[in-house]
Amino acid sequence: MEMTPPELGLTSSVSFMIDRLIANKRYPKYQFERASEIFLAPFIEEWLGTKLEKDLELVAMEFPLKKPLGNQSTNADYLLYSPRPHWWLVEMKTEVGLLPLKQLMAYQTALSRGKTMSSYVGDIDKIRGKSRKGPKYEALKLAIDNKSGRRTLAAPLGVVFITPHAEKPAELKDFDFRWCSLLEMLETFVPTKHQELWDHVKRLKEAF
């Protein structure tokens, strides 16, 4: 069996991709957050489990929060569930800058309404009715389906912002949100899964 030369192996390829991410973050139009998401997503559950509560489960990504008027939505980067029970809406930022007030208010509105996850499932139906992506919204509903009885749709909701700031951003002081440092994750987190991948991913701290 012919061996793949080390310089052409998967490890070298992943390292090359991380190098590209770090280099491209310097450019004004490069969407670093989206590009890095595929590398960070495998570790979000376990890491946030050390910050929020144990046994977090990633339920969906880009979870839509319907706006009060119309059928547009603000999308949470991650929707997680804890058997506590508790639901978490997670917003990740990869730029050290001001957090958009409009986005902060969207999350605050979602919480102030006292909505349960059951209500958000109802919102998905409303959005789906005006969208050409009906099958994808149905797949989202199936992802949070409670038929197994493992999840409580009426459980409380929380919001957590993940940002690369060294300290909690001042904009969050007026909001009842949790905050976690992306820099801390990249510098100190030691995962129990995918350790070889993490050895590469944690180098993203070089981009900040």
Short mmCIF file of C-alpha atoms in Angstrom, two decimals:
data_model
loop_
_atom_site.label_atom_id
_atom_site.label_comp_id
_atom_site.label_asym_id
_atom_site.label_seq_id
_atom_site.Cartn_x
_atom_site.Cartn_y
_atom_site.Cartn_z
CA MET A 1 0.00 0.00 0.00
CA GLU A 2 1.48 3.30 -1.06
CA MET A 3 2.03 5.75 1.81
CA THR A 4 1.01 9.39 1.56
CA PRO A 5 4.04 11.66 1.95
CA PRO A 6 3.87 13.51 5.30
CA GLU A 7 3.76 16.90 3.60
CA LEU A 8 0.59 15.84 1.75
CA GLY A 9 -1.16 14.25 4.73
CA LEU A 10 -4.32 15.40 6.47
CA THR A 11 -2.42 16.97 9.37
CA SER A 12 -0.45 19.15 7.00
CA SER A 13 -3.63 20.11 5.14
CA VAL A 14 -5.46 21.17 8.30
CA SER A 15 -2.45 23.20 9.40
CA PHE A 16 -2.41 24.89 5.99
CA MET A 17 -6.11 25.77 6.28
CA ILE A 18 -5.61 27.29 9.74
CA ASP A 19 -2.68 29.32 8.39
CA ARG A 20 -4.95 30.65 5.63
CA LEU A 21 -7.66 31.60 8.11
CA ILE A 22 -5.20 33.50 10.26
CA ALA A 23 -3.70 35.30 7.28
CA ASN A 24 -7.04 36.18 5.68
CA LYS A 25 -8.46 37.71 8.87
CA ARG A 26 -6.33 40.78 8.13
CA TYR A 27 -8.54 41.69 5.18
CA PRO A 28 -11.60 43.96 5.60
CA LYS A 29 -14.17 41.87 3.74
CA TYR A 30 -13.07 38.41 4.81
CA GLN A 31 -15.78 36.61 6.80
CA PHE A 32 -13.54 35.02 9.40
CA GLU A 33 -16.43 34.11 11.68
CA ARG A 34 -18.13 31.93 9.08
CA ALA A 35 -14.89 30.42 7.85
CA SER A 36 -13.68 29.46 11.33
CA GLU A 37 -17.03 28.09 12.47
CA ILE A 38 -16.44 24.65 10.95
CA PHE A 39 -13.32 24.27 13.11
CA LEU A 40 -14.79 25.67 16.34
CA ALA A 41 -18.18 23.93 16.21
CA PRO A 42 -16.92 20.47 17.30
CA PHE A 43 -15.74 21.98 20.61
CA ILE A 44 -18.56 24.38 21.49
CA GLU A 45 -20.63 21.89 23.50
CA GLU A 46 -17.82 20.63 25.69
CA TRP A 47 -16.24 24.05 26.26
CA LEU A 48 -19.50 25.79 27.14
CA GLY A 49 -20.23 22.82 29.36
CA THR A 50 -17.31 23.97 31.52
CA LYS A 51 -18.69 27.52 31.62
CA LEU A 52 -22.47 27.17 31.82
CA GLU A 53 -23.61 23.69 32.82
CA LYS A 54 -22.66 20.10 32.14
CA ASP A 55 -23.94 17.81 29.40
CA LEU A 56 -24.80 20.51 26.89
CA GLU A 57 -26.09 19.22 23.57
CA LEU A 58 -25.80 21.09 20.28
CA VAL A 59 -29.29 21.00 18.78
CA ALA A 60 -28.99 23.29 15.77
CA MET A 61 -26.91 26.02 14.18
CA GLU A 62 -28.26 29.31 12.78
CA PHE A 63 -31.45 29.06 14.80
CA PRO A 64 -34.00 31.69 13.66
CA LEU A 65 -35.55 34.09 16.17
CA LYS A 66 -38.55 35.60 14.44
CA LYS A 67 -38.77 39.39 14.56
CA PRO A 68 -41.99 40.88 16.00
CA LEU A 69 -43.12 42.17 12.61
CA GLY A 70 -43.04 40.17 9.39
CA ASN A 71 -41.30 36.87 8.90
CA GLN A 72 -37.68 37.91 9.02
CA SER A 73 -35.43 36.58 11.76
CA THR A 74 -32.29 37.17 13.78
CA ASN A 75 -30.30 33.97 13.73
CA ALA A 76 -28.52 32.63 16.79
CA ASP A 77 -25.25 30.92 15.87
CA TYR A 78 -25.98 27.92 18.08
CA LEU A 79 -28.95 26.46 19.92
CA LEU A 80 -27.94 24.18 22.80
CA TYR A 81 -29.90 22.20 25.35
CA SER A 82 -29.08 21.11 28.87
CA PRO A 83 -30.94 18.32 30.71
CA ARG A 84 -31.18 20.69 33.68
CA PRO A 85 -33.46 21.55 31.69
CA HIS A 86 -32.36 24.76 29.99
CA TRP A 87 -32.05 26.11 26.45
CA TRP A 88 -29.17 28.35 25.38
CA LEU A 89 -28.98 30.71 22.43
CA VAL A 90 -25.34 31.35 21.56
CA GLU A 91 -23.94 34.27 19.59
CA MET A 92 -20.28 34.15 18.60
CA LYS A 93 -18.23 37.16 17.55
CA THR A 94 -14.69 37.06 16.18
CA GLU A 95 -13.99 40.79 16.03
CA VAL A 96 -12.84 42.92 18.95
CA GLY A 97 -15.22 45.80 18.47
CA LEU A 98 -18.54 47.19 19.59
CA LEU A 99 -21.36 44.69 19.72
CA PRO A 100 -24.28 45.76 17.49
CA LEU A 101 -27.00 47.29 19.67
CA LYS A 102 -29.66 46.13 17.21
CA GLN A 103 -28.57 42.53 17.72
CA LEU A 104 -28.40 42.88 21.49
CA MET A 105 -31.92 44.27 21.50
CA ALA A 106 -33.15 41.38 19.34
CA TYR A 107 -31.97 38.86 21.92
CA GLN A 108 -33.33 40.97 24.77
CA THR A 109 -36.70 41.11 23.06
CA ALA A 110 -36.69 37.34 22.69
CA LEU A 111 -36.08 36.90 26.41
CA SER A 112 -38.38 39.67 27.63
CA ARG A 113 -41.34 38.07 25.88
CA GLY A 114 -40.91 35.09 28.15
CA LYS A 115 -41.15 32.78 25.20
CA THR A 116 -40.69 29.07 25.60
CA MET A 117 -39.10 26.89 22.96
CA SER A 118 -42.62 25.77 22.07
CA SER A 119 -43.34 29.31 20.88
CA TYR A 120 -40.18 29.36 18.78
CA VAL A 121 -41.24 26.12 17.11
CA GLY A 122 -44.50 27.89 16.24
CA ASP A 123 -42.50 30.78 14.80
CA ILE A 124 -40.62 28.35 12.56
CA ASP A 125 -43.95 27.38 11.00
CA LYS A 126 -44.74 31.05 10.33
CA ILE A 127 -41.37 31.68 8.70
CA ARG A 128 -41.59 28.46 6.71
CA GLY A 129 -44.93 29.53 5.25
CA LYS A 130 -43.28 32.51 3.55
CA SER A 131 -40.05 30.77 2.56
CA ARG A 132 -38.90 28.68 -0.38
CA LYS A 133 -36.82 26.61 2.02
CA GLY A 134 -39.72 24.75 3.59
CA PRO A 135 -37.93 21.36 3.79
CA LYS A 136 -34.99 22.95 5.64
CA TYR A 137 -37.29 24.53 8.21
CA GLU A 138 -38.98 21.16 8.65
CA ALA A 139 -35.56 19.60 9.25
CA LEU A 140 -34.93 22.26 11.90
CA LYS A 141 -38.19 21.39 13.64
CA LEU A 142 -37.24 17.73 13.62
CA ALA A 143 -33.87 18.61 15.20
CA ILE A 144 -35.60 20.11 18.24
CA ASP A 145 -38.48 17.63 18.22
CA ASN A 146 -39.56 16.61 21.71
CA LYS A 147 -41.20 13.30 20.82
CA SER A 148 -38.40 11.38 22.49
CA GLY A 149 -39.23 13.12 25.74
CA ARG A 150 -35.57 13.97 26.33
CA ARG A 151 -36.08 17.72 25.96
CA THR A 152 -38.47 20.07 27.72
CA LEU A 153 -39.71 22.69 25.30
CA ALA A 154 -41.09 24.78 28.17
CA ALA A 155 -37.64 25.05 29.80
CA PRO A 156 -36.17 28.55 30.29
CA LEU A 157 -34.03 30.26 27.69
CA GLY A 158 -30.67 31.91 28.21
CA VAL A 159 -28.36 33.90 25.96
CA VAL A 160 -24.59 33.73 25.90
CA PHE A 161 -22.22 35.88 23.85
CA ILE A 162 -18.80 34.52 22.93
CA THR A 163 -16.36 37.27 21.96
CA PRO A 164 -12.57 37.66 21.67
CA HIS A 165 -12.46 40.50 24.20
CA ALA A 166 -10.09 40.15 27.15
CA GLU A 167 -12.86 41.40 29.44
CA LYS A 168 -16.65 41.42 29.26
CA PRO A 169 -17.71 44.05 26.70
CA ALA A 170 -19.24 47.13 28.28
CA GLU A 171 -22.26 46.89 25.97
CA LEU A 172 -23.37 43.72 27.75
CA LYS A 173 -23.64 45.32 31.19
CA ASP A 174 -27.25 46.38 30.62
CA PHE A 175 -28.36 42.96 29.40
CA ASP A 176 -29.08 39.75 31.27
CA PHE A 177 -26.74 37.69 29.08
CA ARG A 178 -23.84 35.43 29.92
CA TRP A 179 -20.44 36.11 28.39
CA CYS A 180 -17.54 33.80 27.59
CA SER A 181 -14.14 34.70 26.20
CA LEU A 182 -13.13 33.15 22.89
CA LEU A 183 -9.53 34.01 23.70
CA GLU A 184 -9.75 32.04 26.93
CA MET A 185 -11.14 29.08 25.02
CA LEU A 186 -8.27 29.11 22.54
CA GLU A 187 -5.65 29.57 25.23
CA THR A 188 -6.75 27.24 28.04
CA PHE A 189 -9.39 24.74 26.91
CA VAL A 190 -8.33 21.09 26.91
CA PRO A 191 -10.93 18.95 25.12
CA THR A 192 -11.55 15.27 25.74
CA LYS A 193 -12.47 14.69 22.08
CA HIS A 194 -10.78 15.56 18.79
CA GLN A 195 -7.54 16.51 20.56
CA GLU A 196 -5.45 16.28 17.39
CA LEU A 197 -7.76 18.68 15.60
CA TRP A 198 -7.73 21.05 18.59
CA ASP A 199 -3.94 21.26 18.43
CA HIS A 200 -4.45 23.05 15.12
CA VAL A 201 -7.64 24.95 15.92
CA LYS A 202 -6.27 26.61 19.04
CA ARG A 203 -3.73 28.37 16.84
CA LEU A 204 -6.56 30.65 15.73
CA LYS A 205 -5.62 32.78 18.74
CA GLU A 206 -2.80 34.06 16.52
CA ALA A 207 -5.45 35.91 14.51
CA PHE A 208 -6.32 38.20 17.44
#
